[in-house]
Coordinates of C-alpha atoms and ligand atoms in Angstrom, one line a residue:
X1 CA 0.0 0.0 0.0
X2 CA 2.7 2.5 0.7
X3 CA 4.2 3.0 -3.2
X4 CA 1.0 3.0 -5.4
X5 CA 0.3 6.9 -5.6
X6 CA -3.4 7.0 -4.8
X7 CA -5.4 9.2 -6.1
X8 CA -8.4 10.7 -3.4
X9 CA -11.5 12.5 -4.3
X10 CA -13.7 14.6 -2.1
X11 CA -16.8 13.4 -0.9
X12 CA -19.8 15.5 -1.7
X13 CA -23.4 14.6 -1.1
X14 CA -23.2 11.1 -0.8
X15 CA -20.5 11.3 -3.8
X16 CA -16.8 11.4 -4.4
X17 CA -16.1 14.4 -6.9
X18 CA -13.0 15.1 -9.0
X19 CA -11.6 18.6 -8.6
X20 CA -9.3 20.8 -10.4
X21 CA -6.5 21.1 -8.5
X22 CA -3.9 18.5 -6.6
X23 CA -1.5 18.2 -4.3
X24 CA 0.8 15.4 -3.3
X25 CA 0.7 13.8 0.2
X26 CA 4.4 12.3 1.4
X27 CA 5.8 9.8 4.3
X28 CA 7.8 11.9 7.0
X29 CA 9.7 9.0 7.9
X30 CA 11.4 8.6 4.1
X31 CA 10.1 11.1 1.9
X32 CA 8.0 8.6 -0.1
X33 CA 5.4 10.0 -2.5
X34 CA 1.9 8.4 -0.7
X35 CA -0.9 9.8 -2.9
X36 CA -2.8 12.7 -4.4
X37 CA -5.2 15.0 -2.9
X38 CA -7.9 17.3 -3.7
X39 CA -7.0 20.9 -2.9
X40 CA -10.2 22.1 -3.5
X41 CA -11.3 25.6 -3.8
X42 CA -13.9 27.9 -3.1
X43 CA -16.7 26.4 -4.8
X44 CA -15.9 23.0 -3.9
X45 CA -16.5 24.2 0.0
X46 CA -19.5 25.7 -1.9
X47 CA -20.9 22.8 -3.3
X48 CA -20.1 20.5 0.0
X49 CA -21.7 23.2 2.4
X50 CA -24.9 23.3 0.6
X51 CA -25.0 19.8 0.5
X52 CA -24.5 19.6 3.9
X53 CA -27.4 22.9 4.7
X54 CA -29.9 21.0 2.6
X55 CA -29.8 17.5 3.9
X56 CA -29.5 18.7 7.9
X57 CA -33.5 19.1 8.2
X58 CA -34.4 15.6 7.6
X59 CA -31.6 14.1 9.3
X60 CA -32.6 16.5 12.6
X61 CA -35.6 14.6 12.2
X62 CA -34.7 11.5 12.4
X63 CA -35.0 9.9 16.1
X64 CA -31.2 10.2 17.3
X65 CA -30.9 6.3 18.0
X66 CA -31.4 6.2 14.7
X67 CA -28.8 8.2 13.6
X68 CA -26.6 6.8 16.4
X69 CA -26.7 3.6 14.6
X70 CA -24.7 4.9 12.0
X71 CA -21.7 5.8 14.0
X72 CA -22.2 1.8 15.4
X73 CA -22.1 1.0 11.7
X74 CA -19.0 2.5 11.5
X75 CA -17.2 1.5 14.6
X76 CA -17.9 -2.3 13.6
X77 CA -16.3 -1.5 9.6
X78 CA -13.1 0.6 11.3
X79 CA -12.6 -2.7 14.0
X80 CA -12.6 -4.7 11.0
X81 CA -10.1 -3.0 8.9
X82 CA -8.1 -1.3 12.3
X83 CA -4.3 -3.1 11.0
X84 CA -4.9 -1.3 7.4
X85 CA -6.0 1.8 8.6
X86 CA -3.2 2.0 11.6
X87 CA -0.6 1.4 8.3
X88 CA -2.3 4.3 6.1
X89 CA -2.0 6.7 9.3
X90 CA 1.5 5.9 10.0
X91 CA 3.0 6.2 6.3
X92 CA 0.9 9.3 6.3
X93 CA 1.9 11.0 10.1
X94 CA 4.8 8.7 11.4
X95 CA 3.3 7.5 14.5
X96 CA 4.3 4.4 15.1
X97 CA 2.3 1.2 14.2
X98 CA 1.3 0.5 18.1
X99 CA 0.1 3.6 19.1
X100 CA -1.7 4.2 15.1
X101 CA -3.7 0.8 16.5
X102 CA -4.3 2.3 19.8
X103 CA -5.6 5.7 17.7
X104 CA -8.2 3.9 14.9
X105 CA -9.4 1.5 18.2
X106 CA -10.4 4.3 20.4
X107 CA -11.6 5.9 17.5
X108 CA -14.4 2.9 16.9
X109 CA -14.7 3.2 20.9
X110 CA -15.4 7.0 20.9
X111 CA -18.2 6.6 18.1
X112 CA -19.6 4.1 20.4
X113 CA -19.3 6.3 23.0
X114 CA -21.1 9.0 21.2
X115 CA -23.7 6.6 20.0
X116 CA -24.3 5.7 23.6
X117 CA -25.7 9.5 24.1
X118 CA -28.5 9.1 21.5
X119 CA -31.0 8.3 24.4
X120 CA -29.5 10.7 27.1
X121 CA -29.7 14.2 25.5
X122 CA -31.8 15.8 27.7
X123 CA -33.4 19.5 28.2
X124 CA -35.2 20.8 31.5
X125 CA -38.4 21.5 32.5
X126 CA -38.2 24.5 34.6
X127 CA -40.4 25.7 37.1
X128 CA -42.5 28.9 36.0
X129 CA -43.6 32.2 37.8
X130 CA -47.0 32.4 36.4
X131 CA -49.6 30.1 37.3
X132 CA -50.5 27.3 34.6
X133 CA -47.1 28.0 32.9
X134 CA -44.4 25.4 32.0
X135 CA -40.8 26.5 30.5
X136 CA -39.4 23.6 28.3
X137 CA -35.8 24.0 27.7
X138 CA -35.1 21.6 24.4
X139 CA -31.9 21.3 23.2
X140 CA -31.6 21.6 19.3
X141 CA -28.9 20.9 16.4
X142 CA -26.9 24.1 15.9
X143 CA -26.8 23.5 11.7
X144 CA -23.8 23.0 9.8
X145 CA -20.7 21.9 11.6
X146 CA -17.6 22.7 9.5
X147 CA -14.4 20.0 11.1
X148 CA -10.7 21.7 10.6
X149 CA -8.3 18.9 11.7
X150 CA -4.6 18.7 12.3
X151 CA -2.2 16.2 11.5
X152 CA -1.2 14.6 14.9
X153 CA -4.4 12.3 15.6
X154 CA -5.5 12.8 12.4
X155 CA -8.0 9.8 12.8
X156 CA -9.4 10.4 15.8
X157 CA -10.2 13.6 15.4
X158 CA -12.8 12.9 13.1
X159 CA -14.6 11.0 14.9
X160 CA -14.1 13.6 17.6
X161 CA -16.0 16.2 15.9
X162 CA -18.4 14.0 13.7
X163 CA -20.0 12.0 16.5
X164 CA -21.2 14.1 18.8
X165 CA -22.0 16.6 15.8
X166 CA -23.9 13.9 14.0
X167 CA -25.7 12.6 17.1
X168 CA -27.1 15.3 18.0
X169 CA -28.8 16.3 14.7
X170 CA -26.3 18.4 12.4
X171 CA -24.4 17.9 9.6
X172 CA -20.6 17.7 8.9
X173 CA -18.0 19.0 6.4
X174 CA -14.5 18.0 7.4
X175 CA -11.1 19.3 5.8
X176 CA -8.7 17.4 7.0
X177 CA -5.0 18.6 7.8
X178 CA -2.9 18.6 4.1
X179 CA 0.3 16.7 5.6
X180 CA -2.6 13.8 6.6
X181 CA -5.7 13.5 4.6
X182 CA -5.5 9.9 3.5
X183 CA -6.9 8.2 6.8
X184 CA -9.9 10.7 6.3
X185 CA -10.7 9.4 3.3
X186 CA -10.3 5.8 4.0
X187 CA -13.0 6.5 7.5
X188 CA -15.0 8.1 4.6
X189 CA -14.8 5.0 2.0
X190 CA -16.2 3.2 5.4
X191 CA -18.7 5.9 6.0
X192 CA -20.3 5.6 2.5
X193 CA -20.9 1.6 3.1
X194 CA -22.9 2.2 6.1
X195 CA -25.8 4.0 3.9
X196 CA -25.6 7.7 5.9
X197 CA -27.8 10.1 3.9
X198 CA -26.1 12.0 1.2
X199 CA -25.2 15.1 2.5
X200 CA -25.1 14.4 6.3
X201 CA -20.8 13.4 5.8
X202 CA -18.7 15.7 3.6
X203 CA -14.6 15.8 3.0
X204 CA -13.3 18.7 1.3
X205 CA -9.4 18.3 1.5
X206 CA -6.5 21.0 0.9
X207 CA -4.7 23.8 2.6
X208 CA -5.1 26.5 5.2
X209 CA -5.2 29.3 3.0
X210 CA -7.8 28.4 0.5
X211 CA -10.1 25.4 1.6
X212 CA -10.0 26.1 5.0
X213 CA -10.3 29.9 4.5
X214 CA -13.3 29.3 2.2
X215 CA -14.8 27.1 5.1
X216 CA -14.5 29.7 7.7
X217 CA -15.9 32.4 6.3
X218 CA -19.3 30.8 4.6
X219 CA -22.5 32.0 5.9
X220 CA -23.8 28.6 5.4
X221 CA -21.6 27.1 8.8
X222 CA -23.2 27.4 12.0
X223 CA -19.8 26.4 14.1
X224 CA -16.4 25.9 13.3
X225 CA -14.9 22.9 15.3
X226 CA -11.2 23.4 15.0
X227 CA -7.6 21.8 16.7
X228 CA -4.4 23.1 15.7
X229 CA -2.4 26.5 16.5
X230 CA -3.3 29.2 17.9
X231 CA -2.1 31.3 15.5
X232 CA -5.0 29.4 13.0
X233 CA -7.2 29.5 15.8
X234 CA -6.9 33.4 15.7
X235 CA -7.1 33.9 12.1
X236 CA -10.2 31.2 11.9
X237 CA -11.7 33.5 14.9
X238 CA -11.5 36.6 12.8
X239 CA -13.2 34.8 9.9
X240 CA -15.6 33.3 12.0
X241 CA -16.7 37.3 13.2
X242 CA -18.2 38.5 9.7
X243 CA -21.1 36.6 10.2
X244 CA -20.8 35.6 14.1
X245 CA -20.5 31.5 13.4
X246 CA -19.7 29.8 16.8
X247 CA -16.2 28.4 17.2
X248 CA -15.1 25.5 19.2
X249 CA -11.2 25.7 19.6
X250 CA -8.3 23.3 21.0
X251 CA -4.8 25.6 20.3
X252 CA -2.4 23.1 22.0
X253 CA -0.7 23.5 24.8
X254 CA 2.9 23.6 27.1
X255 CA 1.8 21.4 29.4
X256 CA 4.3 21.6 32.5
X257 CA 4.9 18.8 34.6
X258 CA 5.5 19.3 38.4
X259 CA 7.4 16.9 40.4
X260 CA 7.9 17.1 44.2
X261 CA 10.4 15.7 46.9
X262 CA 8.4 13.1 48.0
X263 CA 7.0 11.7 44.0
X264 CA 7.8 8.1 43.9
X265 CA 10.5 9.2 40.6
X266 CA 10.8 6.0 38.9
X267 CA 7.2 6.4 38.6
X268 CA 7.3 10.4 37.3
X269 CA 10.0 9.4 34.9
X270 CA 8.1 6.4 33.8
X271 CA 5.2 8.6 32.7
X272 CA 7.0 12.0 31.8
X273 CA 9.1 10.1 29.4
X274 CA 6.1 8.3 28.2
X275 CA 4.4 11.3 27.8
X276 CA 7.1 13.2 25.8
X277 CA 7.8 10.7 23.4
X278 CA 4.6 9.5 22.2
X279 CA 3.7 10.6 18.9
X280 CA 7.0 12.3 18.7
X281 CA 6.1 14.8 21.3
X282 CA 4.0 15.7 19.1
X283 CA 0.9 15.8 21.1
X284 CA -1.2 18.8 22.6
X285 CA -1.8 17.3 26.4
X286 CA 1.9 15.8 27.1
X287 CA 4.5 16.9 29.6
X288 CA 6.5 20.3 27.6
X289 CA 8.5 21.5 30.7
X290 CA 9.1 20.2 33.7
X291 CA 10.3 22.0 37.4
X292 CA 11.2 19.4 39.7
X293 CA 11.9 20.0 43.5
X294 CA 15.6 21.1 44.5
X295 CA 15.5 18.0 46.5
X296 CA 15.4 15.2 44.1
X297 CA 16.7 17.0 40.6
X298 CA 19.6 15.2 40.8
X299 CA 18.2 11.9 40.4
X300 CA 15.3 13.1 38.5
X301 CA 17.2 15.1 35.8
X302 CA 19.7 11.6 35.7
X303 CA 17.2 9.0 35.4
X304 CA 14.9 10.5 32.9
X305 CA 18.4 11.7 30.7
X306 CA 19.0 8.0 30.8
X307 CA 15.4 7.1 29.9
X308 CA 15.3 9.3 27.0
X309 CA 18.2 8.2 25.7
X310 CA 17.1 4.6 25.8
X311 CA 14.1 6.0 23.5
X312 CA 14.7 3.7 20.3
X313 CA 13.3 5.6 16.8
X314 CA 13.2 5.6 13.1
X315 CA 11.4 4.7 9.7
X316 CA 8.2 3.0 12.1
X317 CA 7.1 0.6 8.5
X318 CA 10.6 -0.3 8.2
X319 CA 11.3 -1.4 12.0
X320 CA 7.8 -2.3 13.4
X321 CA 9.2 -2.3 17.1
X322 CA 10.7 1.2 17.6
X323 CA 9.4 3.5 20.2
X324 CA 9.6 6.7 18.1
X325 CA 9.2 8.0 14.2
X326 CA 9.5 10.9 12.6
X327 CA 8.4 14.7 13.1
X328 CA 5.7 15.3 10.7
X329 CA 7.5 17.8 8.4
X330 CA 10.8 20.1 7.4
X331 CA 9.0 22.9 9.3
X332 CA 8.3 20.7 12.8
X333 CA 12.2 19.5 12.7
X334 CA 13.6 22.9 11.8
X335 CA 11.4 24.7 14.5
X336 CA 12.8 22.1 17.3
X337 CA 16.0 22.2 15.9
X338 CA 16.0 26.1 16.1
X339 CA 14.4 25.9 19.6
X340 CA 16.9 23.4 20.9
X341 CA 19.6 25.7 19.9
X342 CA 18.7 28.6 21.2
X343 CA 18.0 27.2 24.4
X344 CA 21.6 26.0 24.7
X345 CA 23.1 29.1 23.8
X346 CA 20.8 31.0 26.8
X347 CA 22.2 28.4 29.4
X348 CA 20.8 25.1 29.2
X349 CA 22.4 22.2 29.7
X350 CA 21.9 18.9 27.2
X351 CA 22.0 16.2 29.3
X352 CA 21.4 14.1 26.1
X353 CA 20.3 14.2 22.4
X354 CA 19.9 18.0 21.0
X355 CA 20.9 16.9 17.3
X356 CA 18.8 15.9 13.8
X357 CA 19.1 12.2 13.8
X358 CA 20.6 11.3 10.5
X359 CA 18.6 8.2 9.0
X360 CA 19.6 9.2 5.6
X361 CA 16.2 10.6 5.4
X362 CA 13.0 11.6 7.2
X363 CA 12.3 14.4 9.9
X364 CA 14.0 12.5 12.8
X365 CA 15.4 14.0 15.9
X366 CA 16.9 12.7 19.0
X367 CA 15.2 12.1 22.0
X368 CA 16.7 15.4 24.1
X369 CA 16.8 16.4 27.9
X370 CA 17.6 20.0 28.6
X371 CA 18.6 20.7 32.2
X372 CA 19.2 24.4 33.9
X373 CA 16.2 26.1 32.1
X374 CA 15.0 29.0 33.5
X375 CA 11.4 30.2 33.1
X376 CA 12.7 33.3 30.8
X377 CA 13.6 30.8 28.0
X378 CA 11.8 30.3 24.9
X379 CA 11.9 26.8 25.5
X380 CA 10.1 26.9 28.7
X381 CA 7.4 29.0 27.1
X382 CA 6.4 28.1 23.5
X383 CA 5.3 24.5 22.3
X384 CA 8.0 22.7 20.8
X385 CA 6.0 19.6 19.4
X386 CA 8.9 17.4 19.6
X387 CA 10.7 15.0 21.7
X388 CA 12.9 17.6 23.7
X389 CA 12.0 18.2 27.7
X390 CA 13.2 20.9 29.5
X391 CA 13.7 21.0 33.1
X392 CA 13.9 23.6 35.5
X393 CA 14.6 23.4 39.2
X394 CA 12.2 24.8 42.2
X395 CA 12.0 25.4 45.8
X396 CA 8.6 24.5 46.7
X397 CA 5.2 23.5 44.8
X398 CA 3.9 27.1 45.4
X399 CA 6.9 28.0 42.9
X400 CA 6.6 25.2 40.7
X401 CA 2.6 26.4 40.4
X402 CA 2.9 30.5 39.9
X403 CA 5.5 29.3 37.3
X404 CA 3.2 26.7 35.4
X405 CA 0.4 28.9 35.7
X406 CA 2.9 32.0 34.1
X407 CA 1.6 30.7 30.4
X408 CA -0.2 31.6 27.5
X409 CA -1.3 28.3 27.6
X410 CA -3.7 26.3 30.0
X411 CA -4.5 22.9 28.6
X412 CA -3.0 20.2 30.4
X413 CA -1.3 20.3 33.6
X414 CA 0.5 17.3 36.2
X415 CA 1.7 16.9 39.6
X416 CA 4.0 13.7 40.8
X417 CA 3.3 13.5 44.6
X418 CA 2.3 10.8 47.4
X419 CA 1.0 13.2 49.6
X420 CA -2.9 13.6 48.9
X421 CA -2.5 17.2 50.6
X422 CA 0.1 18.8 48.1
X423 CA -1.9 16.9 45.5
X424 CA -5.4 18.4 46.1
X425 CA -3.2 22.0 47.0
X426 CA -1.7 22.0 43.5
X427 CA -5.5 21.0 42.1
X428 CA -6.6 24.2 43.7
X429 CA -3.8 26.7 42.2
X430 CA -3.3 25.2 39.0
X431 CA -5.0 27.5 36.6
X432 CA -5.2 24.5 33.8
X433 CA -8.1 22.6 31.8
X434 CA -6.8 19.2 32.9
X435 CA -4.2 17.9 35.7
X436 CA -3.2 14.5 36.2
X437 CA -1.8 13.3 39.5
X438 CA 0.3 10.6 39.4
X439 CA 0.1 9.7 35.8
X440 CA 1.0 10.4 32.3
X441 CA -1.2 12.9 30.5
X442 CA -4.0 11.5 28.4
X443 CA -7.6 12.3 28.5
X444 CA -11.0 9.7 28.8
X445 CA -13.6 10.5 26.2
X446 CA -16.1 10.3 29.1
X447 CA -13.8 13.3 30.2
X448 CA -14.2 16.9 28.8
X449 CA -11.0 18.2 27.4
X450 CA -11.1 22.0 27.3
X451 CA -8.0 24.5 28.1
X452 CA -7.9 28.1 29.3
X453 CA -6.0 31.1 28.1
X454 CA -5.0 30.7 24.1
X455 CA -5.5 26.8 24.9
X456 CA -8.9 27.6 23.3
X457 CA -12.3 28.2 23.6
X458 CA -15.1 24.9 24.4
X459 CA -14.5 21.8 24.5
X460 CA -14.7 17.8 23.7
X461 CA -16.0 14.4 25.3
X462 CA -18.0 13.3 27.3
X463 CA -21.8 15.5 28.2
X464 CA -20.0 18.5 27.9
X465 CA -18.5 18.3 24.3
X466 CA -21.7 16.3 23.2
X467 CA -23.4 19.9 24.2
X468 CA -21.1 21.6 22.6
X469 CA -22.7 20.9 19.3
X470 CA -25.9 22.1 20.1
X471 CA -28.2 25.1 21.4
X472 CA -31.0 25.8 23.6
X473 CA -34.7 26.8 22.5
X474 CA -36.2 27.6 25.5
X475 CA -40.2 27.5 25.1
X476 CA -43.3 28.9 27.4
X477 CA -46.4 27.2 27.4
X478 CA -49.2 28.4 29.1
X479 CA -52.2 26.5 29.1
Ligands
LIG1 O1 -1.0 23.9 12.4 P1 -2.2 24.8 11.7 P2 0.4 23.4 11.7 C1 0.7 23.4 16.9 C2 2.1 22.8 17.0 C3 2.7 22.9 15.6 C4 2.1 24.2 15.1 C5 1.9 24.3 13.6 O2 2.9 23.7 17.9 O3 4.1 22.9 15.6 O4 0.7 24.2 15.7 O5 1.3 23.2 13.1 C6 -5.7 24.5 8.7 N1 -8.2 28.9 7.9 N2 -0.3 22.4 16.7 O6 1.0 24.4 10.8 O7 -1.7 25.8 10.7 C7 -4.7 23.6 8.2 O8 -4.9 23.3 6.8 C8 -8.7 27.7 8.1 C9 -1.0 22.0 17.9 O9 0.1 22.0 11.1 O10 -3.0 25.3 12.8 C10 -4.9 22.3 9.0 O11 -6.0 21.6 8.5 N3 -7.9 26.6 8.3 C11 -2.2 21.1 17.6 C12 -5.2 22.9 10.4 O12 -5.7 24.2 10.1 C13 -6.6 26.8 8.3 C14 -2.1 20.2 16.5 C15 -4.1 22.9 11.4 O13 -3.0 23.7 10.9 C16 -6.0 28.0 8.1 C17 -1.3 20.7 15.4 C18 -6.9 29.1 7.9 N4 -6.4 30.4 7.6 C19 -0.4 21.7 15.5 N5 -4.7 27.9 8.1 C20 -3.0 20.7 18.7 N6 -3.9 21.5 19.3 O14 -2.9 19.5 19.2 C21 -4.4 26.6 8.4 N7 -5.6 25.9 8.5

């Protein structure tokens, strides 16, 4: 599957079109032409939101177990093809083949999930001033969702905004990111043998600029459900003003890690090292700084250097069992690369790694520990999105928290401590969407993963994020 140039189409109204214009999708582990992909333009969006307008009536309609069964559908195709759709996501993105199996899984899990919510949306019935009165609050589809995905969970993140979008009445159009848009077409090959209505599932593929600028700012959306950077997330904002769509943003995060004198450290560098290596580092909720307690740096900053450099990598189809592939593109390795260096020359210490990791080809970079970071540095405030942790030492956790809360950023947040006290203290201060005690940083879909600051704006999972997709009609009834 990985040499035979595909060609993808977009899939409009229950139909996959041709468009004008191509571009060509590549593996970041060996620079391997994949495929070719739609970039479509304006009135491809066009042509995809109307479809999606005119067929989101009738599909409100339907009774949402019925429309949950679709995403069942779905789940049950996706389990039975999960091996060939793990291999399309990792020639596409690099993740390796493990964790690409763990992504298209959870994936079928999470549209179970969402299908499990058909029978439990629920409005209120609330009590009235005037005699006779009732006041129903119903809650009601919001329209036309329009999906802008990045390229790190490429798969999941489909389902992330489809589900609860399509469970609870409206309609889709997905772009998915440019660097990963094969896996979105292979869940929409699946989609179209489940039977959905024409219209209800659309892909329009391409770049920033033009689809998803197109997407943005059409009248015909009624919410913009975007993950990616906040920079994007600003420009899709502005867009999103002319004609006052709702957004729903996740911008990433620099999520910092807090470990204290009396953390059980094998265990902290167990799930720190977990967390900044998976997917690269390449993952929005993972550990991206790290202040440790005067107390136990030593060890801490030693152990997890030798960790990290244990980390084995490379080409993930060509050697199945490593822990680590590429970074998805020249920008992602240039940016670390850049970052890494001018963390060094403002003091930091490599303790191990800091260097492109010459495979012959392919985005690789070394696992890398940076010790002696101080809270001024660049590297201790802007997402890197690679496999490079800095550390910086503290006194106390009331340190270690003003610090971590110093960000633009306020997704994910974690404290390594046996003491329930300092744990629930830190849960208090910690100005962050999420905070994991004890354990690496990954979210439950029965969760609701939301940041603060330029983390975003809403939400996903669980009651929360299936609410996120609709709005309220509030009704009075006297009779
Ligand atoms: O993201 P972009 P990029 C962060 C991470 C990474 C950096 C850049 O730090 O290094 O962002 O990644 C579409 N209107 N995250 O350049 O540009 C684009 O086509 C509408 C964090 O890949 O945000 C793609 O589909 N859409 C993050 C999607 O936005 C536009 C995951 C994401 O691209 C657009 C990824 C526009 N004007 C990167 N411009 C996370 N939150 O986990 C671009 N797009």
């Amino acid at each position: 599957m990985s040499s035979d140039n595909r060609t993808y189409r977009n899939y409009i109204n229950g139909a996959f079109v041709e468009a004008n214009d191509y571009l060509e999708v590549r593996n970041p582990a060996n620079g391997e032409r994949l495929s070719r992909v739609p970039v479509s333009a304006g009135a491809d969006v066009e042509r995809a939101l109307s479809a999606a307008h005119d067929a989101q009536p009738a599909w409100a309609r339907l009774p949402a177990v019925e429309r949950a069964n679709y995403l069942r559908l779905l789940a049950d195709r996706i389990r039975g093809e999960a091996k060939t759709l793990a291999r399309v996501i990792t020639e596409e993105q690099g993740k390796v083949s493990g964790l690409a199996e763990v992504e298209v899984n959870f994936t079928a899990d999470y549209l179970d999930y969402m299908a499990e919510w058909a029978r439990r949306i629920e409005g209120e019935i609330i009590e009235s001033d005037r005699p006779g009165e009732n006041i129903f609050l119903f809650r009601k589809p919001l329209g036309v969702v329009a999906g802008i995905l990045p390229w790190n969970f490429p798969f999941f993140l489909i389902a992330r905004k489809m589900a609860p979008a399509l469970v609870t009445g409206n309609t889709v159009v997905i772009k998915p990111s440019e660097e990963t848009p094969n896996n979105c077409f292979e869940f929409t090959r699946l989609l179209d043998q489940v039977g959905l209505p024409a219209g209800v599932f659309n892909v329009v593929s391409g770049d920033g600029a033009s689809t998803g600028q197109a997407l943005t700012a059409s009248p015909l959306v009624d919410m913009i459900s975007f993950t990616g950077s906040v920079d994007t997330g600003s420009r899709i904002m502005r867009s999103a003003a002319d004609n006052i769509t709702k957004v729903n943003l996740e911008l990433g995060g620099k999520a910092p890690a807090i470990v204290l004198d009396d953390a059980d450290i094998d265990l902290a560098v167990k799930a720190i090292r977990a967390s900044r290596i998976i997917n690269t580092g390449q993952v929005c909720n993972c550990a991206e700084r790290v202040y440790v307690q005067r107390g136990v740096a030593d060890e801490f900053a030693d152990k997890i250097a030798r960790a990290m450099a244990d980390t084995t990598y490379g080409d993930p189809l060509a050697q199945p069992d490593i822990e680590m592939g590429p970074l998805i593109n020249r920008e992602g390795l240039d940016k670390v690369v850049a970052m890494v260096e001018r963390a060094t020359q403002d003091g930091a210490e490599l303790l191990t790694g800091g260097r492109v990791a010459d495979l012959g080809a392919g985005f690789h970079y070394q696992p890398t520990v940076l010790s002696g970071c101080r809270s001024d540095m660049e590297i201790m405030r802007r997402e890197i999105f690679g496999p490079v942790l800095p550390i910086q030492i503290v006194d106390d956790l009331d340190e270690a928290v003003t610090l971590a809360n110093d960000s633009d950023y306020g997704l994910t947040s974690s404290v390594y401590t046996r003491s329930l006290a300092r744990a629930m203290h830190a849960c208090r201060e910690i100005d962050y969407g999420e905070t994991y005690v004890n354990r690496e940083n990954f979210e439950a879909m029965q969760g609701f993963h939301a940041g603060t600051r330029k983390s975003g704006i809403g939400g996903a999972d669980g009651k929360h994020g299936l609410y996120e997709y609709t709005r309220s009609h509030v009704v009075y009834l006297e009779t």
